[in-house]
Amino acid sequence: MEVTEIPEAPPEVQETSEVQEAPEASAVPAVPEPQALPRVRRRGRTTLLIATAAVLGVVAGTCVGYLVQADREPTELPSLSQPSLPQAKGKGPQPLSAAQDRRVRTDGDLRKLLVERPSGARDTTSVEGVDGWVGLDVYADGYTKPTEAYSTLIDDEFRRAAVTAWQTGRTHSVVIRLVQYRQEDRLAARERVADELYGEAEYDTDSWSLPGTGDGMAYVRKQPENKAGYLPMYTAEAHAWRGDIAMQIFVSDSRPITKAKIMDLAERQMERL
C-alpha cells in the first residue's frame, strides 16, 4: 500500500502557524479598571412642584393682605394748614451805623480809611497814584515782574487800591496802600499778604507780629540798600489783612528805622479798618 507524501507547508505558513508561547504574567501590563462616572441628577417633578407652591404662596399672601387692608377704615390724613404764628410787634432794629457796620465803611470811600499824614509832612501821594487811587496797571508795575503780577491780580479779583504817601526831612518817606479784592471765590487779601510775608523771609530782618491781626507782621531790614549815586537806604515794611482789604506799609530812611516807628504806623492803620 502506497503512502502519499504530504507536501510541506510554505515557509510563511510555517512561521505563522507556530504556536507562540504565552508571555509571563508579570510581563503583561495591568489593564486599569474603568472608574465609575458621577451620576447626574435630573430635575424632576419635585423641583417643579416646589417652585409652583412658592409662587402660589406669594400670590395667596398678597391677596390676603389686600383683603385685610380693604376691610379696614381709611386713615385720616393730617391737616395741611399750619397754625398761625404770632407776629412780632413794635419797630424792627435800627440799621447799624457806619461806625458799627464795617461793610458800610469799606464799601465807601476807601481813602478815608487811610491814616492821616503828620503835620509838617510833605504830601507825595501824587507820585504813587492819581487823587489817592492806584490803578491796576500802576499797581502791577510796582512788582519785579509786572506782566505776571497784572495777570495774577486779575485772577485775584482786584477791585481797587487807595494810597497815601508823605516825606519828612530829606530822606524819610512813608507809603501806605489799602488794596481791596472782591473775594467771590477765595480770600485773596489774605493770600496776597501771605505772599508778601513769604518774600520778606529772603532778607536779613528783625520781625514782630502785629497785635490783633492774626498773621500780620512788621519787618525791619538790618542792612541798607546800596545803589550807585544814592545814599544807603534802610527799609521797613508791614503787611496785614482784614476782611477783603490788604494793608501795605513801606518806610525808608537813610538812618536805621526803629521798631517803634513801623509798629506805630501799622497799629494805627489797622485800627481804622
XYZ file of N, CA, C and O in Angstrom, residues 188-259:
288
model
N -8.602 136.416 48.754
C -7.450 136.927 48.015
C -6.614 137.875 48.853
O -5.380 137.896 48.731
N -7.240 138.680 49.724
C -6.476 139.616 50.555
C -5.508 138.860 51.461
O -4.342 139.242 51.607
N -5.977 137.798 52.034
C -5.110 137.003 52.915
C -3.984 136.342 52.123
O -2.828 136.305 52.584
N -4.284 135.843 50.940
C -3.264 135.196 50.122
C -2.191 136.199 49.683
O -1.004 135.874 49.653
N -2.598 137.417 49.335
C -1.633 138.427 48.923
C -0.678 138.775 50.060
O 0.523 138.925 49.876
N -1.235 138.920 51.264
C -0.396 139.227 52.425
C 0.557 138.070 52.705
O 1.743 138.283 53.016
N 0.080 136.853 52.580
C 0.943 135.694 52.812
C 2.106 135.671 51.824
O 3.240 135.329 52.187
N 1.858 136.048 50.578
C 2.937 136.096 49.587
C 3.973 137.167 49.940
O 5.179 136.965 49.775
N 3.497 138.312 50.415
C 4.428 139.379 50.801
C 5.284 138.946 51.991
O 6.499 139.206 52.024
N 4.682 138.304 52.957
C 5.433 137.844 54.121
C 6.443 136.773 53.745
O 7.548 136.710 54.296
N 6.063 135.921 52.794
C 6.992 134.886 52.345
C 8.210 135.502 51.659
O 9.335 135.029 51.805
N 7.990 136.576 50.907
C 9.103 137.234 50.233
C 10.079 137.873 51.200
O 11.294 137.925 50.933
N 9.584 138.374 52.328
C 10.476 139.008 53.304
C 11.408 138.005 53.974
O 12.427 138.394 54.550
N 11.075 136.733 53.911
C 11.919 135.716 54.545
C 13.269 135.598 53.859
O 14.206 135.007 54.420
N 13.412 136.151 52.657
C 14.681 136.070 51.941
C 15.726 137.049 52.486
O 16.910 136.935 52.164
N 15.298 138.012 53.253
C 16.208 139.073 53.715
C 16.561 138.881 55.193
O 15.855 138.186 55.938
N 17.648 139.537 55.579
C 18.075 139.531 56.979
C 17.296 140.635 57.705
O 17.600 141.828 57.551
N 16.298 140.235 58.467
C 15.391 141.211 59.075
C 15.127 140.888 60.541
O 15.339 139.759 61.000
N 14.649 141.901 61.221
C 14.008 141.718 62.526
C 12.500 141.801 62.284
O 12.032 142.645 61.511
N 11.729 140.935 62.922
C 10.292 140.891 62.648
C 9.501 140.795 63.939
O 9.977 140.255 64.949
N 8.263 141.315 63.869
C 7.354 141.298 65.013
C 5.925 141.103 64.497
O 5.561 141.627 63.434
N 5.134 140.378 65.233
C 3.729 140.187 64.857
C 2.915 141.414 65.261
O 3.197 142.046 66.291
N 1.913 141.725 64.465
C 1.061 142.874 64.741
C -0.116 142.438 65.613
O -0.866 141.534 65.232
N -0.299 143.030 66.774
C -1.391 142.629 67.667
C -2.751 142.810 67.004
O -3.003 143.793 66.305
N -3.626 141.815 67.215
C -4.987 141.892 66.710
C -5.142 141.643 65.226
O -6.227 141.853 64.677
N -4.104 141.170 64.553
C -4.198 140.933 63.112
C -4.035 139.473 62.732
O -4.044 139.147 61.550
N -3.875 138.596 63.676
C -3.688 137.181 63.323
C -2.285 136.933 62.821
O -1.352 136.745 63.600
N -2.118 136.945 61.508
C -0.821 136.649 60.914
C -0.117 137.892 60.368
O 0.830 137.778 59.585
N -0.550 139.103 60.766
C 0.120 140.314 60.323
C 1.510 140.436 60.921
O 1.748 140.042 62.069
N 2.450 140.990 60.140
C 3.836 141.096 60.579
C 4.417 142.433 60.160
O 3.987 143.056 59.183
N 5.444 142.860 60.941
C 6.233 144.049 60.616
C 7.699 143.627 60.536
O 8.164 142.799 61.334
N 8.440 144.209 59.575
C 9.832 143.844 59.339
C 10.703 145.090 59.268
O 10.283 146.121 58.749
N 11.907 144.951 59.750
C 12.942 145.974 59.591
C 14.192 145.267 59.068
O 14.709 144.347 59.714
N 14.649 145.681 57.918
C 15.838 145.063 57.354
C 17.092 145.625 58.028
O 17.231 146.824 58.206
N 17.984 144.725 58.356
C 19.170 145.118 59.114
C 20.209 145.819 58.244
O 20.947 146.681 58.742
N 20.288 145.439 56.998
C 21.291 146.019 56.105
C 20.629 146.998 55.133
O 19.522 146.747 54.654
N 21.286 148.121 54.848
C 20.703 149.096 53.918
C 20.844 148.640 52.461
O 21.659 147.779 52.133
N 20.036 149.237 51.608
C 20.137 149.005 50.171
C 21.110 150.023 49.586
O 20.991 151.229 49.825
N 22.043 149.535 48.817
C 23.079 150.402 48.246
C 22.906 150.476 46.736
O 22.845 149.440 46.050
N 22.789 151.699 46.247
C 22.727 151.956 44.810
C 23.736 153.042 44.455
O 23.928 153.990 45.227
N 24.362 152.872 43.320
C 25.379 153.840 42.894
C 24.755 155.222 42.712
O 23.728 155.378 42.054
N 25.353 156.213 43.320
C 24.874 157.585 43.206
C 23.822 157.967 44.219
O 23.337 159.104 44.202
N 23.423 157.016 45.102
C 22.399 157.292 46.106
C 22.945 156.959 47.495
O 23.877 156.152 47.656
N 22.340 157.587 48.481
C 22.697 157.262 49.864
C 22.188 155.866 50.217
O 21.154 155.435 49.706
N 22.892 155.146 51.071
C 22.365 153.864 51.547
C 21.016 154.092 52.242
O 20.869 155.002 53.052
N 20.033 153.241 51.903
C 18.682 153.415 52.431
C 18.271 152.179 53.221
O 18.337 151.048 52.737
N 17.834 152.428 54.462
C 17.255 151.389 55.293
C 15.740 151.331 55.016
O 15.101 152.367 54.774
N 15.169 150.123 55.054
C 13.740 149.968 54.757
C 13.055 149.134 55.830
O 13.688 148.315 56.525
N 11.769 149.367 55.940
C 10.921 148.597 56.851
C 9.568 148.426 56.179
O 9.126 149.271 55.394
N 8.881 147.311 56.484
C 7.582 147.014 55.887
C 6.647 146.428 56.939
O 7.088 145.860 57.947
N 5.341 146.557 56.650
C 4.310 145.934 57.486
C 3.201 145.451 56.563
O 2.793 146.175 55.645
N 2.717 144.227 56.801
C 1.666 143.631 55.973
C 0.646 142.947 56.882
O 1.011 142.200 57.799
N -0.620 143.207 56.607
C -1.704 142.575 57.358
C -2.969 142.661 56.511
O -3.006 143.373 55.495
N -3.997 141.945 56.903
C -5.261 141.976 56.162
C -6.424 141.942 57.146
O -6.305 141.450 58.274
N -7.534 142.469 56.695
C -8.777 142.413 57.470
C -9.944 142.416 56.482
O -10.093 143.356 55.704
N -10.718 141.340 56.501
C -11.819 141.220 55.557
C -11.304 141.103 54.136
O -10.530 140.204 53.801
N -11.705 142.020 53.272
C -11.305 141.990 51.869
C -10.226 143.017 51.548
O -9.978 143.303 50.377
N -9.569 143.561 52.554
C -8.563 144.605 52.360
C -7.202 144.121 52.861
O -7.094 143.599 53.977
N -6.194 144.314 52.024
C -4.809 144.034 52.405
C -4.084 145.353 52.637
O -4.161 146.270 51.809
N -3.390 145.448 53.754
C -2.655 146.669 54.101
C -1.180 146.479 53.795
O -0.586 145.433 54.094
N -0.566 147.517 53.200
C 0.859 147.516 52.910
C 1.460 148.842 53.368
O 0.955 149.905 53.019
N 2.526 148.756 54.149
C 3.233 149.956 54.616
C 4.711 149.802 54.270
O 5.327 148.764 54.556
N 5.282 150.850 53.659
C 6.697 150.866 53.292
C 7.326 152.142 53.852
O 6.830 153.244 53.613
N 8.412 151.983 54.588
C 9.129 153.106 55.184
C 10.586 152.999 54.762
O 11.176 151.906 54.778
N 11.156 154.099 54.382
C 12.576 154.126 54.002
C 13.232 155.372 54.585
O 12.598 156.416 54.734
N 14.525 155.241 54.918
C 15.270 156.352 55.507
C 16.750 156.041 55.384
O 17.164 154.875 55.287
N 17.536 157.091 55.390
C 18.989 156.907 55.331
C 19.547 156.460 56.673
O 20.697 156.042 56.756
N 18.743 156.538 57.705
C 19.127 156.058 59.031
C 18.308 154.820 59.395
O 17.209 154.636 58.862
N 18.813 153.960 60.260
C 18.056 152.764 60.636
C 16.670 153.128 61.176
O 16.495 154.117 61.892
N 15.674 152.308 60.833
C 14.287 152.538 61.235
C 14.006 151.710 62.485
O 14.322 150.514 62.543
N 13.426 152.331 63.468
C 13.175 151.649 64.742
C 11.912 150.806 64.686
O 11.018 151.023 63.845
N 11.865 149.846 65.581
C 10.672 149.015 65.708
C 9.463 149.864 66.086
O 8.354 149.650 65.555
